[in-house]
Coordinates of N, CA and C in Angstrom, one line a residue:
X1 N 107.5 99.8 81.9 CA 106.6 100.9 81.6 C 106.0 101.5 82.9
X2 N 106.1 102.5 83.3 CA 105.1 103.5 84.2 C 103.9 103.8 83.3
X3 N 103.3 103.7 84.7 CA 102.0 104.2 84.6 C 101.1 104.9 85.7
X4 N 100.6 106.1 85.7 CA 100.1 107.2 86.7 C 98.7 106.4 86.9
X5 N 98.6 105.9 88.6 CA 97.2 105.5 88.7 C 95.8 106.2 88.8
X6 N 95.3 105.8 88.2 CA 94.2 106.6 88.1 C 93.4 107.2 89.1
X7 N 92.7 105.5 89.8 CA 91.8 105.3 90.7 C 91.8 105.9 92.3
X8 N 93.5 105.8 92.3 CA 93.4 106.3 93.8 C 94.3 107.5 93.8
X9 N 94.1 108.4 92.9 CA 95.2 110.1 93.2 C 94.2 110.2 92.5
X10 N 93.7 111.5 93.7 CA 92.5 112.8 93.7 C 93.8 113.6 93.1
X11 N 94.4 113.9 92.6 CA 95.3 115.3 91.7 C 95.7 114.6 90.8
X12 N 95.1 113.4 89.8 CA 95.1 112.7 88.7 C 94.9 113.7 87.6
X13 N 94.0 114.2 87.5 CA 93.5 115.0 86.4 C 94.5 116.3 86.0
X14 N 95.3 116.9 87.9 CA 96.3 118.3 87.1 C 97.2 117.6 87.3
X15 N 97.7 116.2 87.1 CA 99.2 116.0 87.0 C 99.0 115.2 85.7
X16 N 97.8 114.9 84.9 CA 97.5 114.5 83.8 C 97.6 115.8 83.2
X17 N 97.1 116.7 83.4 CA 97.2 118.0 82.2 C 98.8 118.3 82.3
X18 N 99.1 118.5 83.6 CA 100.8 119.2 83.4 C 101.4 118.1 83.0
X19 N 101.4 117.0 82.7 CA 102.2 115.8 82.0 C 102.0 116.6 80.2
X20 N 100.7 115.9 80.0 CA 100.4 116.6 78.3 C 101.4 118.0 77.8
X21 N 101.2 119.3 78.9 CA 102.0 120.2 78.5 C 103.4 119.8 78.4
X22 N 103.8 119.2 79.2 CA 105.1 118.3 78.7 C 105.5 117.5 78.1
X23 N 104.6 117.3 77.0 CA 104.8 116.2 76.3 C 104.9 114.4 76.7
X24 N 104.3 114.6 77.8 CA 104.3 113.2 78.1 C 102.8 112.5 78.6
X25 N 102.8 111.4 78.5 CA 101.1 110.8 78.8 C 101.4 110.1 80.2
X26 N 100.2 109.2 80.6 CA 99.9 108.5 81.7 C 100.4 107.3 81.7
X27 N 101.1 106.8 80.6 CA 101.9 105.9 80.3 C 102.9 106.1 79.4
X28 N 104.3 106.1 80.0 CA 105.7 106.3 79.6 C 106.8 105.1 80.2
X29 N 107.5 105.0 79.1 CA 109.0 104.6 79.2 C 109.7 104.9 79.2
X30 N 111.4 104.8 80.0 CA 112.1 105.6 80.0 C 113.4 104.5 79.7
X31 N 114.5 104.3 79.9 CA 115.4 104.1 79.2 C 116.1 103.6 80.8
X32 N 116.8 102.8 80.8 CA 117.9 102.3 82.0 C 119.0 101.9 81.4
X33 N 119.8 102.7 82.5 CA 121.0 103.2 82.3 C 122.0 102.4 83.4
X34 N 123.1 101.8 83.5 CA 123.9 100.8 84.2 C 124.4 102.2 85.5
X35 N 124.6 103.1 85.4 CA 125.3 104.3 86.0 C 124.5 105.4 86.6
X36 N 123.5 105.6 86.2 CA 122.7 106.6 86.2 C 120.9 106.4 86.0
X37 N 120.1 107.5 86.8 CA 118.9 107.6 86.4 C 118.7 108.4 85.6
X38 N 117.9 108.2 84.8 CA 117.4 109.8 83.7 C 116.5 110.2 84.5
X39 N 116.8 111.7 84.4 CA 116.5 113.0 84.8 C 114.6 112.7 85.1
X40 N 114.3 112.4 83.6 CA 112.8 111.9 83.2 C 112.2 111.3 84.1
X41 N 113.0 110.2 84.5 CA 112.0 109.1 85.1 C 111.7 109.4 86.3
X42 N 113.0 110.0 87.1 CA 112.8 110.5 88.2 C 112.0 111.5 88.6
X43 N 111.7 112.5 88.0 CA 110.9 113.2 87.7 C 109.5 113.0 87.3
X44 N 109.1 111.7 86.5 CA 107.7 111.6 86.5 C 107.3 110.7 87.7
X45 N 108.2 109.8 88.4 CA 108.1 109.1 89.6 C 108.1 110.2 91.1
X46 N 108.3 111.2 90.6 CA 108.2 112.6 91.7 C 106.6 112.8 91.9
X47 N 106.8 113.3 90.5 CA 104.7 113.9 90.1 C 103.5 112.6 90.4
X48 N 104.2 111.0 90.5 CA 103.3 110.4 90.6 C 103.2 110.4 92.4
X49 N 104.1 110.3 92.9 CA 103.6 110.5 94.3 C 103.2 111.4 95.2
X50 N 103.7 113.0 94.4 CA 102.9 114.4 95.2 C 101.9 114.3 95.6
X51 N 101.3 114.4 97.0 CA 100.1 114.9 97.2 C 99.9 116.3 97.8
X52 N 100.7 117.3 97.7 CA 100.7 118.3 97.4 C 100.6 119.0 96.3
X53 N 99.2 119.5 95.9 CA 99.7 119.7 95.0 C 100.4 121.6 94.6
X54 N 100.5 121.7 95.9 CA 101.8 123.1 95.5 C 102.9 122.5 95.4
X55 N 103.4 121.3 95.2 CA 104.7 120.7 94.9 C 104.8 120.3 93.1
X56 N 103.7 120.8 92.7 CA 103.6 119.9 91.5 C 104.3 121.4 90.4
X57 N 104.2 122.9 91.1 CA 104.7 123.5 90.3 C 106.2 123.3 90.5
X58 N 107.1 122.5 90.8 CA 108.5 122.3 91.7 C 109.1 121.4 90.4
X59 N 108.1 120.2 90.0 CA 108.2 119.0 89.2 C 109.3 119.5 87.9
X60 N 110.4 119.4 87.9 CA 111.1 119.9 86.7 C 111.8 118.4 85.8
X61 N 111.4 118.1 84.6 CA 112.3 117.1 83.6 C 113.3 117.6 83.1
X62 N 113.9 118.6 83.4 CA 115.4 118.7 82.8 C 116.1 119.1 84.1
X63 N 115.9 119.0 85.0 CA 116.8 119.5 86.3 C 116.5 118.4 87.4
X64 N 117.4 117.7 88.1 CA 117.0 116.8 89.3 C 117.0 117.8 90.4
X65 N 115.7 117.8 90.9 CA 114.8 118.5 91.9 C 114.3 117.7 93.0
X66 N 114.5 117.9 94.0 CA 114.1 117.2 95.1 C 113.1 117.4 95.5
X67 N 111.8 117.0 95.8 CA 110.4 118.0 96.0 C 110.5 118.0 97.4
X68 N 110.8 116.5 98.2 CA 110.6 116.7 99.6 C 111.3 115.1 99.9
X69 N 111.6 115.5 101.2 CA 112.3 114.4 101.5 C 111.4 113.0 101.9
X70 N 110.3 113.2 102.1 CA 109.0 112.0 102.0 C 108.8 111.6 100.5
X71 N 108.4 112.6 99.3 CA 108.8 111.7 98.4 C 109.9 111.5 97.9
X72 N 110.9 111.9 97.9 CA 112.1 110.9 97.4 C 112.1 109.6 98.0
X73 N 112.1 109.6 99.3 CA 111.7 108.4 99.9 C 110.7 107.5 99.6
X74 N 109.6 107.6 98.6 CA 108.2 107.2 98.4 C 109.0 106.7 96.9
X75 N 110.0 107.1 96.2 CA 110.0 106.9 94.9 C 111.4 105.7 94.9
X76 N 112.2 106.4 95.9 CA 113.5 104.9 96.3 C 112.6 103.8 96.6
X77 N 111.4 103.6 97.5 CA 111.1 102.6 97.6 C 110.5 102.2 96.8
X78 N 109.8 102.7 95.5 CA 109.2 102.2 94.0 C 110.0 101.6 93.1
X79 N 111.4 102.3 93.4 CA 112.3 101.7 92.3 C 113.2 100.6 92.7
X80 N 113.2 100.4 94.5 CA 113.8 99.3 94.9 C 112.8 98.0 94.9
X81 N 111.8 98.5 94.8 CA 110.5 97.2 94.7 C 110.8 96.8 93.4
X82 N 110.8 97.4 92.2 CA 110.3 97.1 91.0 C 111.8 96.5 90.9
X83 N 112.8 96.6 91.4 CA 114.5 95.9 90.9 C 114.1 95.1 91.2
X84 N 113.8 94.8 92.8 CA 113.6 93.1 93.2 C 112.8 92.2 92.8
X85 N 111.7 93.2 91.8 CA 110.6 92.1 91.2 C 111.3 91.8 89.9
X86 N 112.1 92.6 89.1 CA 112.7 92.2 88.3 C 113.9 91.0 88.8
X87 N 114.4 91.5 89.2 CA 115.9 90.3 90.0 C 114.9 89.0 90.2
X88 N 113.5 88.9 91.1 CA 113.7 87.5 91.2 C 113.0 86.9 89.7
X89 N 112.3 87.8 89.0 CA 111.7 86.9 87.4 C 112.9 86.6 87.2
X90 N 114.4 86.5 87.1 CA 115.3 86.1 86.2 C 115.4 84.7 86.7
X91 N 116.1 84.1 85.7 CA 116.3 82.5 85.6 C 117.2 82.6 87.0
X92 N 118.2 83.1 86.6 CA 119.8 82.7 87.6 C 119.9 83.9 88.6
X93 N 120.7 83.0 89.8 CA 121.0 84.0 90.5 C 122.1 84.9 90.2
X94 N 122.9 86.1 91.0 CA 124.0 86.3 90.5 C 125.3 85.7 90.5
X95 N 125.4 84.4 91.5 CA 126.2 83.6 91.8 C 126.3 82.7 90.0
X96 N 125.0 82.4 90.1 CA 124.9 81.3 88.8 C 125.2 81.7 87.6
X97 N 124.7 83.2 87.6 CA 125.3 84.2 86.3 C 126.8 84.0 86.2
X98 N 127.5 84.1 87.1 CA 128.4 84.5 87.0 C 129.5 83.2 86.8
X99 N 129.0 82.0 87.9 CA 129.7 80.6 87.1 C 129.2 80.6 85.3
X100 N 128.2 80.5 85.1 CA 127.6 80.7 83.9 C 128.7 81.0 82.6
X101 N 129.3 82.1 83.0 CA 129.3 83.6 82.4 C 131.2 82.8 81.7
X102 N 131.4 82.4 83.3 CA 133.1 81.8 83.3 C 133.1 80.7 82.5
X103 N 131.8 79.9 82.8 CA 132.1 78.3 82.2 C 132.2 78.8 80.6
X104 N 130.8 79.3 80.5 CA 131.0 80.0 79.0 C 131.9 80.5 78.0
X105 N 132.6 81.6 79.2 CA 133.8 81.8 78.5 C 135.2 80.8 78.4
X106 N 135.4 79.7 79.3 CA 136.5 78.7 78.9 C 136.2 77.8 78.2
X107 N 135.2 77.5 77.7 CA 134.6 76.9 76.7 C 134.7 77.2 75.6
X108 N 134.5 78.7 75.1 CA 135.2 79.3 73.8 C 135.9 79.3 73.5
X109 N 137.1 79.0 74.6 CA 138.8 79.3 74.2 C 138.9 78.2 74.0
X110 N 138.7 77.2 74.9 CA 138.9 75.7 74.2 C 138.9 75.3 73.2

């Protein structure tokens, strides 16, 4: 789940209203996809790090829009944080997944 911080973005309140006109709130989920980012998430991970706010009329959910090359960069490293926090909560590594995965399957055939 995302979530738009409150406490520390002074442009909380117009990227809260222009969210609402869009049908979306201050907390959203979006869907992950093995191949691709949706359009969505990228886009509301855009609007959470504008501090421009003449960039915030730019913000598009049906078009991948680049606002600026500082936040793209601000949002790669949101989504490369949050992989690695997920990768290390898992039990196995990918090595152990993957004996795992073999042992498992010659075991069924047997």
């Amino acid at each position: 789940m995302l979530r738009m911080h409150l406490q520390t973005d002074r442009y909380f309140m117009l990227k809260n209203q222009v969210l609402e006109s869009l049908g979306y709130g201050i907390e959203e989920e979006f869907p992950v996809y093995a191949d691709k980012m949706p359009t969505q998430l990228l886009a509301y991970l855009r609007m959470a790090r504008v501090q421009d706010p003449g960039l915030l009329a730019k913000v598009n959910f049906e078009k991948d829009i680049i606002l600026s090359d500082l936040n793209e960069y601000e949002i790669l490293q949101i989504l490369m944080g949050d992989c690695r926090e997920r990768l290390q909560a898992y039990p196995l590594s990918v090595e152990e997944e993957i004996k795992y995965s073999q042992h498992k399957g010659t075991a069924q055939t047997a």
